[in-house]
mmCIF file with all atom_site columns, C-alpha atoms in Angstrom:
data_model
loop_
_atom_site.group_PDB
_atom_site.id
_atom_site.type_symbol
_atom_site.label_atom_id
_atom_site.label_alt_id
_atom_site.label_comp_id
_atom_site.label_asym_id
_atom_site.label_entity_id
_atom_site.label_seq_id
_atom_site.pdbx_PDB_ins_code
_atom_site.Cartn_x
_atom_site.Cartn_y
_atom_site.Cartn_z
_atom_site.occupancy
_atom_site.B_iso_or_equiv
_atom_site.pdbx_formal_charge
_atom_site.auth_seq_id
_atom_site.auth_comp_id
_atom_site.auth_asym_id
_atom_site.auth_atom_id
_atom_site.pdbx_PDB_model_num
ATOM 1  C CA . MET W 1 1  ? 105.567 76.690 70.986 1.00 91.00 ? 1  MET W CA 1
ATOM 2  C CA . ILE W 1 2  ? 104.933 77.478 74.643 1.00 94.00 ? 2  ILE W CA 1
ATOM 3  C CA . VAL W 1 3  ? 101.906 76.265 76.601 1.00 94.00 ? 3  VAL W CA 1
ATOM 4  C CA . SER W 1 4  ? 100.962 77.839 79.923 1.00 93.00 ? 4  SER W CA 1
ATOM 5  C CA . THR W 1 5  ? 98.081  77.053 82.249 1.00 93.00 ? 5  THR W CA 1
ATOM 6  C CA . HIS W 1 6  ? 96.359  79.653 84.399 1.00 94.00 ? 6  HIS W CA 1
ATOM 7  C CA . ILE W 1 7  ? 93.633  79.587 87.031 1.00 95.00 ? 7  ILE W CA 1
ATOM 8  C CA . VAL W 1 8  ? 90.895  82.155 86.410 1.00 95.00 ? 8  VAL W CA 1
ATOM 9  C CA . ALA W 1 9  ? 88.268  82.908 89.060 1.00 95.00 ? 9  ALA W CA 1
ATOM 10 C CA . GLY W 1 10 ? 84.701  83.920 88.309 1.00 95.00 ? 10 GLY W CA 1
ATOM 11 C CA . MET W 1 11 ? 83.899  82.022 85.112 1.00 95.00 ? 11 MET W CA 1
ATOM 12 C CA . ALA W 1 12 ? 80.529  80.273 85.166 1.00 94.00 ? 12 ALA W CA 1
ATOM 13 C CA . CYS W 1 13 ? 79.454  79.509 81.597 1.00 95.00 ? 13 CYS W CA 1
ATOM 14 C CA . GLY W 1 14 ? 80.343  79.338 77.933 1.00 95.00 ? 14 GLY W CA 1
ATOM 15 C CA . HIS W 1 15 ? 79.888  83.081 77.538 1.00 96.00 ? 15 HIS W CA 1
ATOM 16 C CA . CYS W 1 16 ? 82.499  83.615 80.242 1.00 95.00 ? 16 CYS W CA 1
ATOM 17 C CA . ALA W 1 17 ? 84.873  81.342 78.345 1.00 97.00 ? 17 ALA W CA 1
ATOM 18 C CA . ASP W 1 18 ? 84.201  83.286 75.140 1.00 97.00 ? 18 ASP W CA 1
ATOM 19 C CA . PHE W 1 19 ? 85.036  86.630 76.796 1.00 97.00 ? 19 PHE W CA 1
ATOM 20 C CA . VAL W 1 20 ? 88.287  85.297 78.277 1.00 98.00 ? 20 VAL W CA 1
ATOM 21 C CA . THR W 1 21 ? 89.267  83.617 75.001 1.00 98.00 ? 21 THR W CA 1
ATOM 22 C CA . GLU W 1 22 ? 88.608  86.773 72.990 1.00 98.00 ? 22 GLU W CA 1
ATOM 23 C CA . GLU W 1 23 ? 90.799  88.923 75.239 1.00 98.00 ? 23 GLU W CA 1
ATOM 24 C CA . LEU W 1 24 ? 93.648  86.400 75.464 1.00 98.00 ? 24 LEU W CA 1
ATOM 25 C CA . GLU W 1 25 ? 93.695  85.939 71.679 1.00 98.00 ? 25 GLU W CA 1
ATOM 26 C CA . ARG W 1 26 ? 94.437  89.669 71.353 1.00 98.00 ? 26 ARG W CA 1
ATOM 27 C CA . ILE W 1 27 ? 97.848  89.193 72.989 1.00 98.00 ? 27 ILE W CA 1
ATOM 28 C CA . SER W 1 28 ? 100.616 89.197 70.393 1.00 97.00 ? 28 SER W CA 1
ATOM 29 C CA . GLY W 1 29 ? 102.017 85.705 69.899 1.00 97.00 ? 29 GLY W CA 1
ATOM 30 C CA . VAL W 1 30 ? 99.015  83.772 71.230 1.00 98.00 ? 30 VAL W CA 1
ATOM 31 C CA . THR W 1 31 ? 98.115  80.983 68.820 1.00 98.00 ? 31 THR W CA 1
ATOM 32 C CA . ALA W 1 32 ? 95.419  79.107 70.791 1.00 98.00 ? 32 ALA W CA 1
ATOM 33 C CA . VAL W 1 33 ? 93.320  79.384 73.946 1.00 98.00 ? 33 VAL W CA 1
ATOM 34 C CA . ALA W 1 34 ? 91.420  76.545 75.644 1.00 97.00 ? 34 ALA W CA 1
ATOM 35 C CA . VAL W 1 35 ? 89.101  77.302 78.565 1.00 97.00 ? 35 VAL W CA 1
ATOM 36 C CA . ASP W 1 36 ? 87.755  74.735 81.032 1.00 96.00 ? 36 ASP W CA 1
ATOM 37 C CA . VAL W 1 37 ? 85.031  76.587 82.944 1.00 95.00 ? 37 VAL W CA 1
ATOM 38 C CA . GLU W 1 38 ? 84.358  73.702 85.349 1.00 95.00 ? 38 GLU W CA 1
ATOM 39 C CA . ARG W 1 39 ? 87.979  73.698 86.511 1.00 94.00 ? 39 ARG W CA 1
ATOM 40 C CA . ASP W 1 40 ? 88.488  77.495 86.279 1.00 94.00 ? 40 ASP W CA 1
ATOM 41 C CA . CYS W 1 41 ? 91.420  76.697 84.017 1.00 94.00 ? 41 CYS W CA 1
ATOM 42 C CA . VAL W 1 42 ? 92.746  78.445 80.902 1.00 96.00 ? 42 VAL W CA 1
ATOM 43 C CA . THR W 1 43 ? 95.486  76.972 78.713 1.00 96.00 ? 43 THR W CA 1
ATOM 44 C CA . VAL W 1 44 ? 97.275  79.416 76.430 1.00 96.00 ? 44 VAL W CA 1
ATOM 45 C CA . THR W 1 45 ? 99.523  78.354 73.544 1.00 97.00 ? 45 THR W CA 1
ATOM 46 C CA . SER W 1 46 ? 101.895 80.964 72.171 1.00 97.00 ? 46 SER W CA 1
ATOM 47 C CA . ASP W 1 47 ? 104.921 81.287 69.967 1.00 96.00 ? 47 ASP W CA 1
ATOM 48 C CA . ARG W 1 48 ? 106.756 83.324 72.611 1.00 95.00 ? 48 ARG W CA 1
ATOM 49 C CA . SER W 1 49 ? 106.995 83.481 76.375 1.00 93.00 ? 49 SER W CA 1
ATOM 50 C CA . LEU W 1 50 ? 104.154 85.628 77.722 1.00 93.00 ? 50 LEU W CA 1
ATOM 51 C CA . ASP W 1 51 ? 104.553 88.145 80.507 1.00 93.00 ? 51 ASP W CA 1
ATOM 52 C CA . ILE W 1 52 ? 102.139 87.252 83.312 1.00 93.00 ? 52 ILE W CA 1
ATOM 53 C CA . ALA W 1 53 ? 101.107 90.930 83.437 1.00 94.00 ? 53 ALA W CA 1
ATOM 54 C CA . GLU W 1 54 ? 99.843  90.649 79.834 1.00 95.00 ? 54 GLU W CA 1
ATOM 55 C CA . VAL W 1 55 ? 97.789  87.588 80.706 1.00 96.00 ? 55 VAL W CA 1
ATOM 56 C CA . ARG W 1 56 ? 96.431  89.199 83.882 1.00 95.00 ? 56 ARG W CA 1
ATOM 57 C CA . ALA W 1 57 ? 95.439  92.380 82.002 1.00 97.00 ? 57 ALA W CA 1
ATOM 58 C CA . ALA W 1 58 ? 93.571  90.363 79.350 1.00 97.00 ? 58 ALA W CA 1
ATOM 59 C CA . VAL W 1 59 ? 91.735  88.271 81.952 1.00 97.00 ? 59 VAL W CA 1
ATOM 60 C CA . GLU W 1 60 ? 90.787  91.397 83.917 1.00 96.00 ? 60 GLU W CA 1
ATOM 61 C CA . GLU W 1 61 ? 89.631  93.137 80.729 1.00 97.00 ? 61 GLU W CA 1
ATOM 62 C CA . ALA W 1 62 ? 87.261  90.196 80.227 1.00 97.00 ? 62 ALA W CA 1
ATOM 63 C CA . GLY W 1 63 ? 85.929  90.770 83.759 1.00 96.00 ? 63 GLY W CA 1
ATOM 64 C CA . TYR W 1 64 ? 87.619  87.943 85.645 1.00 96.00 ? 64 TYR W CA 1
ATOM 65 C CA . GLU W 1 65 ? 90.537  87.404 88.020 1.00 95.00 ? 65 GLU W CA 1
ATOM 66 C CA . LEU W 1 66 ? 93.799  85.595 87.392 1.00 95.00 ? 66 LEU W CA 1
ATOM 67 C CA . VAL W 1 67 ? 94.622  83.574 90.520 1.00 92.00 ? 67 VAL W CA 1
ATOM 68 C CA . GLU W 1 68 ? 98.302  83.793 91.395 1.00 78.00 ? 68 GLU W CA 1
ATOM 69 C CA . GLY W 1 69 ? 100.161 81.076 93.235 1.00 65.00 ? 69 GLY W CA 1
ATOM 70 C CA . ALA W 1 70 ? 97.620  78.444 92.263 1.00 55.00 ? 70 ALA W CA 1
ATOM 71 C CA . GLU W 1 71 ? 98.736  75.006 91.138 1.00 50.00 ? 71 GLU W CA 1
ATOM 72 C CA . GLY W 1 72 ? 99.754  75.279 87.490 1.00 52.00 ? 72 GLY W CA 1
ATOM 73 C CA . SER W 1 73 ? 99.022  78.974 87.223 1.00 56.00 ? 73 SER W CA 1
ATOM 74 C CA . GLY W 1 74 ? 101.218 80.492 84.569 1.00 56.00 ? 74 GLY W CA 1
ATOM 75 C CA . ARG W 1 75 ? 103.749 77.704 84.358 1.00 54.00 ? 75 ARG W CA 1
ATOM 76 C CA . PRO W 1 76 ? 105.035 77.538 80.813 1.00 51.00 ? 76 PRO W CA 1
ATOM 77 C CA . VAL W 1 77 ? 105.710 74.211 79.169 1.00 47.00 ? 77 VAL W CA 1
ATOM 78 C CA . THR W 1 78 ? 107.686 74.170 75.948 1.00 47.00 ? 78 THR W CA 1
ATOM 79 C CA . ALA W 1 79 ? 106.146 71.883 73.342 1.00 48.00 ? 79 ALA W CA 1
ATOM 80 C CA . SER W 1 80 ? 108.022 70.502 70.378 1.00 43.00 ? 80 SER W CA 1
#
């Protein structure tokens, strides 16, 4: 299991979180998505390493922007 955290700009409410979650859950291998709107943070759990381009495309499809180079953005952590 791999957990990665991403910074997403533009989210303001629960509906925003729902849109981002829905798009990220469509990525093959994603098993869970947790969105923290107040911190502009999305945590994605997957059973494989995700290509950042896949994550960016899903976030953009939802209408938001993946912030590159931000603290914690896209850094995978392997969980046991």
